[in-house]
Coordinates of C-alpha atoms and ligand atoms in Angstrom, one line a residue:
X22 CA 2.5 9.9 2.3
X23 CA 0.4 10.6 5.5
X24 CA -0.4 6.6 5.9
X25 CA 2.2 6.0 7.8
X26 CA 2.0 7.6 11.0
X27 CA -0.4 10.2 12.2
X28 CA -1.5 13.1 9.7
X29 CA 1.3 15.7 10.1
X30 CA 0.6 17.9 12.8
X31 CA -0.5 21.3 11.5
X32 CA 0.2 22.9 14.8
X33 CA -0.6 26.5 13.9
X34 CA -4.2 25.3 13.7
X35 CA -4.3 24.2 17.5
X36 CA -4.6 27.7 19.4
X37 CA -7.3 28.4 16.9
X38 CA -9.6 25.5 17.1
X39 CA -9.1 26.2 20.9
X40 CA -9.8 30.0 21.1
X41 CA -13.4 29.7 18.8
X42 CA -14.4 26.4 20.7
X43 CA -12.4 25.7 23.4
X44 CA -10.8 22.5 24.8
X45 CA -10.9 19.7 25.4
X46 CA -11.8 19.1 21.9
X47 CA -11.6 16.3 19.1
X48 CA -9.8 16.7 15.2
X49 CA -10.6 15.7 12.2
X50 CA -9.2 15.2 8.6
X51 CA -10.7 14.7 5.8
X52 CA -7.7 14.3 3.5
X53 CA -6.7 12.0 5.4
X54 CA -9.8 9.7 5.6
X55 CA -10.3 9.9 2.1
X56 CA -7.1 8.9 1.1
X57 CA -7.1 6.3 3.3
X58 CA -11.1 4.9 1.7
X59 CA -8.9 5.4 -1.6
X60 CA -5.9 2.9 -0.5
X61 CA -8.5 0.4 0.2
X62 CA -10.4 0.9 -2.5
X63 CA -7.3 -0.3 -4.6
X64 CA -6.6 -2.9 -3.0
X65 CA -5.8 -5.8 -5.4
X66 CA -8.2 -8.1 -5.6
X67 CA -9.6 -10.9 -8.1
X68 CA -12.9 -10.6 -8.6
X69 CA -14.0 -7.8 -7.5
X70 CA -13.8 -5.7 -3.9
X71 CA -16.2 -4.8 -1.6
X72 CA -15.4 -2.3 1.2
X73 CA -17.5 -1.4 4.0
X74 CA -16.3 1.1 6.8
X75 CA -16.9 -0.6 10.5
X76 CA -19.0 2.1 12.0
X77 CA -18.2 1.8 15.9
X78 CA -14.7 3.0 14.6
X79 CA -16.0 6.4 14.8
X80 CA -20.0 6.5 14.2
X81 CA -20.2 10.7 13.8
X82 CA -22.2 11.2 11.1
X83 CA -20.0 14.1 8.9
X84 CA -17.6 10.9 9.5
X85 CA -19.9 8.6 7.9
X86 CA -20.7 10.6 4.8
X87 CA -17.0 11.6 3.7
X88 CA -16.9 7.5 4.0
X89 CA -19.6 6.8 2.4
X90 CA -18.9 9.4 -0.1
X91 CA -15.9 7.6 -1.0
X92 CA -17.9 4.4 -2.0
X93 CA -17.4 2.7 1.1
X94 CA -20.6 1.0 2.3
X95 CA -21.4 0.2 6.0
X96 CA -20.5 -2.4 8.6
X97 CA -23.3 -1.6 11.6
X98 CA -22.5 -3.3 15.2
X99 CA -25.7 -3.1 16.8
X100 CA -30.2 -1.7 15.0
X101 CA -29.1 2.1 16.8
X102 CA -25.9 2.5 14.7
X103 CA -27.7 1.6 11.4
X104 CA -30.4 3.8 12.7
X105 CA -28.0 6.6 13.0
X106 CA -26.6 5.9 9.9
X107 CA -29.8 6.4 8.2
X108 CA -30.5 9.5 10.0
X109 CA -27.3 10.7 8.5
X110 CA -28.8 10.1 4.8
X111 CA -27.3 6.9 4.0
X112 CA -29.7 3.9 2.6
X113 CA -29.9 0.4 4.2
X114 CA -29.4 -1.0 1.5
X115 CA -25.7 0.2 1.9
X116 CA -25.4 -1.4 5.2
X117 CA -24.6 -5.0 7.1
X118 CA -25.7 -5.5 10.3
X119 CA -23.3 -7.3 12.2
X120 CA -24.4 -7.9 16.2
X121 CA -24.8 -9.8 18.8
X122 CA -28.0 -8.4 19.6
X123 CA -31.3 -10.8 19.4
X124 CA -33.7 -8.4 18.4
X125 CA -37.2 -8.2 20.0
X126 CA -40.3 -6.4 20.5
X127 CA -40.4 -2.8 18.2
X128 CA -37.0 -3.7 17.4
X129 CA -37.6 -6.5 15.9
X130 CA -39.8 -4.8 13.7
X131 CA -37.6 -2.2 12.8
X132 CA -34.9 -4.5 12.0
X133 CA -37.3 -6.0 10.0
X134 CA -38.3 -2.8 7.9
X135 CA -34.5 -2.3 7.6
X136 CA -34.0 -5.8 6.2
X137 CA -36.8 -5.1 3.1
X138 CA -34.7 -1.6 2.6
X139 CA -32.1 -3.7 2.1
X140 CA -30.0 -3.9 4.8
X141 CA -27.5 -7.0 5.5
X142 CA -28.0 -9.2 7.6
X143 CA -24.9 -11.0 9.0
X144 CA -26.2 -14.0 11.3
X145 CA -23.7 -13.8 14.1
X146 CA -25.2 -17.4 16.2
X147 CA -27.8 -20.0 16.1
X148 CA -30.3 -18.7 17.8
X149 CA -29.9 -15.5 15.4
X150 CA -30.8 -17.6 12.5
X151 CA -33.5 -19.3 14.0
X152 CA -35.2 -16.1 14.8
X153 CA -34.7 -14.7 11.3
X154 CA -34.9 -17.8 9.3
X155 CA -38.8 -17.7 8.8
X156 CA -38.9 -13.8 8.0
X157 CA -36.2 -14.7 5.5
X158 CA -37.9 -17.5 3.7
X159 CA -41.0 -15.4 3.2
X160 CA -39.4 -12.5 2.1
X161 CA -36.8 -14.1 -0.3
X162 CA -33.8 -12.2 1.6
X163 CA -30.2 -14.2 0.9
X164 CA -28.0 -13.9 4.4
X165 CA -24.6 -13.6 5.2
X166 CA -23.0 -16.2 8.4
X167 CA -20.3 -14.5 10.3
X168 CA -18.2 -17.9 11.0
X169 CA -16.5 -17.9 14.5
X170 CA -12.8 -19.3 12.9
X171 CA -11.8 -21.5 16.6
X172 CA -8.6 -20.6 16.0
X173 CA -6.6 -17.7 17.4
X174 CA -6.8 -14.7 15.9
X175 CA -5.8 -11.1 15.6
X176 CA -6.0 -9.2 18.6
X177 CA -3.4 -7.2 19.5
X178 CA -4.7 -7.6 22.7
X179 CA -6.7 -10.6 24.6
X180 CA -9.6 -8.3 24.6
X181 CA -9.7 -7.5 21.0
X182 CA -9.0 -11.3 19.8
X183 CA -13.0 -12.1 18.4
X184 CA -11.7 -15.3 16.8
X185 CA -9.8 -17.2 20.3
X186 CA -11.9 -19.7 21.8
X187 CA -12.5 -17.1 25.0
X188 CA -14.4 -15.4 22.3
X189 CA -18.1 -15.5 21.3
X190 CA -18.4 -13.8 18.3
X191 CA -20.0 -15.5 15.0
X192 CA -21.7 -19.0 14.5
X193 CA -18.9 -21.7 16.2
X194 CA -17.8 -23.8 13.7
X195 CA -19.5 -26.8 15.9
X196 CA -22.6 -25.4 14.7
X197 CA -22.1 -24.3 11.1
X198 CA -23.5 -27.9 9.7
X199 CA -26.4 -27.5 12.0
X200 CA -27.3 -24.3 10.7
X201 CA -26.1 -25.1 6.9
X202 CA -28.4 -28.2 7.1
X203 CA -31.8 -25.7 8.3
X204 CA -31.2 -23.4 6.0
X205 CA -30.9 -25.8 3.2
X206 CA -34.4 -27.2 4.4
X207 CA -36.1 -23.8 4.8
X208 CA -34.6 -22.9 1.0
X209 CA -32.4 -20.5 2.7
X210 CA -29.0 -19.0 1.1
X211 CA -26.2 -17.8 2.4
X212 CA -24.3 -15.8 -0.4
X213 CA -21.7 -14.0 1.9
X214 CA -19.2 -16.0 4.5
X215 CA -18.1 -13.5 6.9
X216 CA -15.3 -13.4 9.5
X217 CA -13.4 -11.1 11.5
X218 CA -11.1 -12.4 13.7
X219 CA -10.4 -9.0 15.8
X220 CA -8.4 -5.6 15.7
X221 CA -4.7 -5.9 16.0
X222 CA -3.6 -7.1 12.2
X223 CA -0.6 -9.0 12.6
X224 CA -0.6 -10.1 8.9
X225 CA 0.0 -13.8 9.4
X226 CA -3.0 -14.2 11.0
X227 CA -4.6 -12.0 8.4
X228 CA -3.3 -14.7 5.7
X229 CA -3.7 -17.3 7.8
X230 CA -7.7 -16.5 8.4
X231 CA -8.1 -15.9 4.7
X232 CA -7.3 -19.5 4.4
X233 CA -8.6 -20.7 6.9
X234 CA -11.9 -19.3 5.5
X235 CA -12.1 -20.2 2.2
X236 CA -12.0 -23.6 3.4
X237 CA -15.3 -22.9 5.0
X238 CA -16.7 -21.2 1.9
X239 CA -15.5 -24.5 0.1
X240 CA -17.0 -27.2 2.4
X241 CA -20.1 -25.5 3.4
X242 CA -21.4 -22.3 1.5
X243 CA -22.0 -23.3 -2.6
X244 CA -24.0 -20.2 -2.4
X245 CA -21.3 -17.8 -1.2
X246 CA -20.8 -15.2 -3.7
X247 CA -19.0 -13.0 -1.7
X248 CA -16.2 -13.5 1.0
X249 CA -15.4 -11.5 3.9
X250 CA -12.5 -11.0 5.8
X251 CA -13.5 -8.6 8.3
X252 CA -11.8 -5.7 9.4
X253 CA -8.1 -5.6 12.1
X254 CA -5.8 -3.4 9.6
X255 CA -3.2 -2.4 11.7
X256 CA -2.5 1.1 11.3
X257 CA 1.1 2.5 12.8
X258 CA 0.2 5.3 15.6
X259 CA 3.4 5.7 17.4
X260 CA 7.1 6.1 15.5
X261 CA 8.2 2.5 14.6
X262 CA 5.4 1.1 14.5
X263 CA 4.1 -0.6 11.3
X264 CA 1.3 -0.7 9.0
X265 CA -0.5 -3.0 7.3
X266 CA 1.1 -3.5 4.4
X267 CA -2.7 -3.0 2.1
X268 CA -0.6 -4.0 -1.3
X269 CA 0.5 -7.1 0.1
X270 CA -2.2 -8.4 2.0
X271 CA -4.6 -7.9 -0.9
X272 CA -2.2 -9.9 -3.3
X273 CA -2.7 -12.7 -1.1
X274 CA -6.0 -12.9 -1.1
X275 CA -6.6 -12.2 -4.7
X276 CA -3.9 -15.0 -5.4
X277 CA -5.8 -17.5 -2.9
X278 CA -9.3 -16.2 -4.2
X279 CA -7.6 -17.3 -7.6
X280 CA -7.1 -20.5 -6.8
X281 CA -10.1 -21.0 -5.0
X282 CA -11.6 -20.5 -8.6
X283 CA -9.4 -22.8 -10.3
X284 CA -10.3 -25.5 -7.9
X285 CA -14.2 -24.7 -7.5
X286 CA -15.1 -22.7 -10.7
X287 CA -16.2 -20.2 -7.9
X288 CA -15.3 -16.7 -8.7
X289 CA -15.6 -14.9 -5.3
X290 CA -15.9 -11.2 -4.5
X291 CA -13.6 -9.9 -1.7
X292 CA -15.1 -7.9 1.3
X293 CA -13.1 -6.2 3.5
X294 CA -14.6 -4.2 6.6
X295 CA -12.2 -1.9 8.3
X296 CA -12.8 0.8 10.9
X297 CA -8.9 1.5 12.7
X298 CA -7.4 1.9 8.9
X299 CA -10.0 4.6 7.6
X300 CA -10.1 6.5 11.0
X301 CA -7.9 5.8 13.0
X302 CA -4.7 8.4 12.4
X303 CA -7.2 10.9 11.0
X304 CA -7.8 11.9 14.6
X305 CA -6.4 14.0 17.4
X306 CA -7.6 14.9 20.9
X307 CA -6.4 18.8 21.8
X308 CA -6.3 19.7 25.7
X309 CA -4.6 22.3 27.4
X310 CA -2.6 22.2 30.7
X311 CA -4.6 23.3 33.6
X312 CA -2.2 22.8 36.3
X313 CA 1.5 21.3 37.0
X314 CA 2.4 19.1 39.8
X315 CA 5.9 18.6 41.1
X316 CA 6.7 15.7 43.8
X317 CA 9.3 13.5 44.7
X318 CA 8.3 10.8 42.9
X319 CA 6.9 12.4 39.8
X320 CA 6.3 15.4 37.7
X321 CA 3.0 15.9 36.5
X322 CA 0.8 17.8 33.5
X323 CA -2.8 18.3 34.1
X324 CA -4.8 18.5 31.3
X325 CA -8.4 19.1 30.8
X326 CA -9.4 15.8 28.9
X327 CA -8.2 13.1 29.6
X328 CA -9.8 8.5 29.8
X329 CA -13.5 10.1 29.3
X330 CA -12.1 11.6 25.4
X331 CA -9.8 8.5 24.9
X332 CA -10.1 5.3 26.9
X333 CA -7.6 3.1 25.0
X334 CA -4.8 4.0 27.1
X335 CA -6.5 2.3 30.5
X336 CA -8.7 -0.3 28.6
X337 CA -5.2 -1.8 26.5
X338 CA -2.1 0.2 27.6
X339 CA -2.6 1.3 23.9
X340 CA -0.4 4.6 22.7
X341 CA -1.0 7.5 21.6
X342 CA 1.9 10.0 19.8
X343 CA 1.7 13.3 22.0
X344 CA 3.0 16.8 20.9
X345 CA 3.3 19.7 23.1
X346 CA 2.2 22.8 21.6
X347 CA 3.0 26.7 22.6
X348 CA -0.1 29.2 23.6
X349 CA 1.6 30.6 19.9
X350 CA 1.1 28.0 17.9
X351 CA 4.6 26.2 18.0
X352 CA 5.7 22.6 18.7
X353 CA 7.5 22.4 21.5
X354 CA 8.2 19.1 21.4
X355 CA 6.9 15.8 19.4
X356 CA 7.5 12.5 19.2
X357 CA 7.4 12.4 15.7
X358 CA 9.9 15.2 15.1
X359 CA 12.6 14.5 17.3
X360 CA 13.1 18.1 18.6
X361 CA 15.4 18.7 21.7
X362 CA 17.2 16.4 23.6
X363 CA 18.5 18.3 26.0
X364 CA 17.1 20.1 28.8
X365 CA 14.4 18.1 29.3
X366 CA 11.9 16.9 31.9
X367 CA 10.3 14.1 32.9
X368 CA 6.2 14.3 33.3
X369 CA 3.2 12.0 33.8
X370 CA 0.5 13.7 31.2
X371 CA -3.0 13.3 33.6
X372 CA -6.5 14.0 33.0
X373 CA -9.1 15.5 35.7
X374 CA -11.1 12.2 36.4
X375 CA -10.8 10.4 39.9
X376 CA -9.0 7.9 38.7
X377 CA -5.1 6.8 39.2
X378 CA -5.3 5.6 35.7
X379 CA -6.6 8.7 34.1
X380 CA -3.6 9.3 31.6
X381 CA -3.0 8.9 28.1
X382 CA 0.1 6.8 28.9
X383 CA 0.2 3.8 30.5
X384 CA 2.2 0.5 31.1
X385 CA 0.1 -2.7 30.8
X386 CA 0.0 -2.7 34.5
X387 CA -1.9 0.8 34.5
X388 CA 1.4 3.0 35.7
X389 CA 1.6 6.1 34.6
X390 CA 4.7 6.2 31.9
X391 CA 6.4 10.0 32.1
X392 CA 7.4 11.4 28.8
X393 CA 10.6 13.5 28.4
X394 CA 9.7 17.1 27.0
X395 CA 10.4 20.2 27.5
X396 CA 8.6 22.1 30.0
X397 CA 5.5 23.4 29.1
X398 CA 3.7 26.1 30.6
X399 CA 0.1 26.4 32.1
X400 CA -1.8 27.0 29.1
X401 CA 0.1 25.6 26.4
X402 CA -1.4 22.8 24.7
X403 CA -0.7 18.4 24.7
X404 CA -2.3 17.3 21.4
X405 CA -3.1 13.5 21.6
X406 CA -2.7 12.0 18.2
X407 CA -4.1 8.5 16.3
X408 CA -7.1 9.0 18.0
X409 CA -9.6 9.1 15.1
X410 CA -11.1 5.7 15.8
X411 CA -12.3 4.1 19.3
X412 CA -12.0 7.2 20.9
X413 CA -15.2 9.4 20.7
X414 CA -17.2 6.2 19.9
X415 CA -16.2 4.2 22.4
X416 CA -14.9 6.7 25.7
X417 CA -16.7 6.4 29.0
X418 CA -18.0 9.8 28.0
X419 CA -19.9 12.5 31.1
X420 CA -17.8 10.0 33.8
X421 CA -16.9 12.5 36.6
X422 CA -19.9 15.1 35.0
X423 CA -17.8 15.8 32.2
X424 CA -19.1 16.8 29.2
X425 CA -18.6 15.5 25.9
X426 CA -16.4 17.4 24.0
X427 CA -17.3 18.9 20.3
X428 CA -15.5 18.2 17.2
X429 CA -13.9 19.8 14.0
X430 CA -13.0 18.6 10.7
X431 CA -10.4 20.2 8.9
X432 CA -11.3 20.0 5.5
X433 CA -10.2 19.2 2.0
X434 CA -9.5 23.1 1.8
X435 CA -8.3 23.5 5.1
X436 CA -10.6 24.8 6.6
X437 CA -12.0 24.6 9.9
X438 CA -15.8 23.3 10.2
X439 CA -17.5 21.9 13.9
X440 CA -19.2 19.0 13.1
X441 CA -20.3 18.7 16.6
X442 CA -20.9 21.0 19.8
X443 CA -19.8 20.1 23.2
X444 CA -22.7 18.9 25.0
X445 CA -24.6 21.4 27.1
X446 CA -24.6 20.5 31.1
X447 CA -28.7 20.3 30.4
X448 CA -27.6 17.0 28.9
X449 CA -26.3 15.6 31.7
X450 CA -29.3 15.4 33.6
X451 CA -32.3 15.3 30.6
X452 CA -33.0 12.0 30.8
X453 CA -33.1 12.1 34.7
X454 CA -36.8 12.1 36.2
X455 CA -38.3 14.1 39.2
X456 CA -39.1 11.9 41.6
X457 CA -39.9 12.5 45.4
X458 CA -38.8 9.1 47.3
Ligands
PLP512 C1 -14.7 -3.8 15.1 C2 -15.0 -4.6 13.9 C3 -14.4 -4.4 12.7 C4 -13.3 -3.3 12.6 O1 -12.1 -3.6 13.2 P1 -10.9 -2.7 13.1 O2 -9.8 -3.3 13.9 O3 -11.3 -1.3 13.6 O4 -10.5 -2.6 11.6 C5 -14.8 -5.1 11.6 N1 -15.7 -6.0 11.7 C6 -16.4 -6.3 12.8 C7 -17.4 -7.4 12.8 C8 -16.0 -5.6 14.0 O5 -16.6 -5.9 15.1

């Protein structure tokens, strides 16, 4: 099975994607984000399973349909991702909004018109439910409460940890009874408990949130119909590296969920939200080497793409697999397929922003880590892989005037489709006005 590591590498493909659109460019699969909807949509569960795709993951909107196609629905992080969503033809009614944003002004309104569509709304703090609470009432909407846990949870960094008390996602658990007890007088239901308690997925935590959060469903939601665990499946991107274990995690809640109903009478649907585990290894980043650099210190390969396609690297010291392949369309070396051992070099892989830290491998200090391939030649390609999710979405795109890079989807058939162009240099400076100071 793909699931375990980064789809295969079809190498062959690479000098072809790069002589019709050039590089740097971004990868798709869509076998590979199917299956992976599929997985989850079999996870075991008691009564019943509700999966919705976490959008910032990888917002594109060919992305969002061969999701959505699936039968997942939506999880939206801020009003403009549900508005893209809608512009790429799915309903409101299949999304959850799930933000820290207070809407005002025209946005309040739209969010609004979205809500009567049928859009989700998760209240994510107090002042949240305050705002909404009236519009609610009148308009007979049921809400869903994204609970902040106050307990550590799943980041496999500090910076991805939404459930440690440095974090401010959700409504704190100080104020749930506060809110509970307004709703109640306004005649308000909540019918879904939410939390997600970040993106790292050591499984522990994953048990130990579900837990954790029926308890809350218990002592404070007798309208909860529907549970949520949020999203932080760990997906394996580099060799030995493991991945959530989907089978196991969803017996555990379905046993729990089980017993919730033999204590309660409460049969609970599970929700699961997701957006590393659907995308995250259908993804990879192609450059080609521009330029070689030979010092004392270190070897290096420049590429053309580098922290302004995929940022993960610099923001988390996260990594990436990296193949190298020929101008022909051979592997000359991966780190999946142990190829040579000897005869090889040592190179720092860099990209052409201003930046030290521009380099898809880093310590957790921000040094550049050199990886031990063959050498390569000007020309010949480094293929980034596992960089499906939090890459194109979230990457500090047109830093240094670059532009942002297009993107293909191989598909079911295998072939080759561009779901996106690169972005014209126009774009750069559209939004900029003439002004004479
Ligand atoms: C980011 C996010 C997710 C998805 O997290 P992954 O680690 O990508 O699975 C799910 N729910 C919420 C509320 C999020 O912010």
């Amino acid at each position: 099975m793909t699931h375990f590591g980064p789809t295969k590498l079809d190498a062959a493909v690479i000098p072809k994607i790069a002589a019709q659109w050039g590089t740097p460019i971004y990868l798709h699969d869509q076998e590979y984000i199917e299956n992976s909807c599929e997985q989850l949509l079999n996870m075991p569960n008691a009564f019943g399973l509700h999966v919705r795709y976490a959008m910032k993951a990888n917002s594109d909107r060919t992305v969002l349909r061969v999701v959505t196609n699936k039968g997942l629905d939506l999880d939206c992080s801020s009003l403009d991702e549900a508005a893209r969503a809608h512009v790429a033809g799915i309903p409101y009614s299949r999304m959850m909004l799930t933000t820290q944003e207070v809407p005002s002004g025209t946005e309040r309104a739209e969010l609004e018109e979205m809500i009567k569509a049928g859009l989700r709304y998760n209240v994510c703090s107090l002042l949240q439910f305050q705002l909404i609470a009236d519009f609610a009432g009148a308009n007979k909407v049921d809400l869903s409460i994204r609970v902040h846990p106050g307990a550590a949870g799943g980041g496999e960094s500090a910076t991805r940890d939404t459930g440690s008390e440095y974090s401010c996602f959700g409504v704190h658990l100080n104020d749930v009874p506060r809110v509970k007890a307004m709703a109640d007088e306004k005649g308000l239901r909540f019918t879904q408990v939410h939390v997600h308690i970040g993106s790292g997925g050591d499984p522990e935590k994953w048990r130990a949130n579900i837990d954790r959060e029926l308890g809350f469903v218990r002592d404070y939601f007798p309208d909860a119909v529907t549970v949520s665990f949020g999203g932080g499946l760990k997906v394996a991107r580099m060799p030995g590296e493991k991945q959530a274990d989907i089978a196991s995690l969803g017996a555990y809640a379905k046993h729990r969920i089980e017993e919730f109903k033999a204590a309660t009478g409460r049969e609970l649907e599970m929700e699961i939200e997701p957006g590393t585990f659907v995308v995250a290894n259908s993804g990879h980043i192609v450059t080609r080497i521009i330029d070689k650099k030979f010092t004392n210190e270190m070897n290096f390969l420049i590429v053309d793409g580098g922290m302004e396609l995929l940022t993960r690297p610099l923001l988390y010291g996260s990594e990436h697999p990296i193949y190298i392949v020929r101008q022909d369309g051979t592997l000359l070396s991966s780190e999946y397929d142990q190829t040579p051992t000897a005869g090889l070099k040592s190179f720092g892989i860099v990209g052409r922003c201003c930046e030290s830290g521009d380099s898809v491998r880093l310590d957790k200090d921000g040094n550049i880590v050199p990886v031990e391939i063959i050498e390569p030649e000007i020309g010949d390609y480094v293929v980034i892989g596992g960089t499906g999710a939090y890459s194109e979405s979230m990457s500090p795109e047109n830093y240094n005037s670059h532009r942002k890079p297009g993107a293909v989807m191989k598909t079911n058939s295998g072939e080759l489709v561009l779901i996106r162009k690169k972005q014209v240099r126009e774009q750069l400076v559209q939004n900029e006005l003439d002004v004479q100071l």
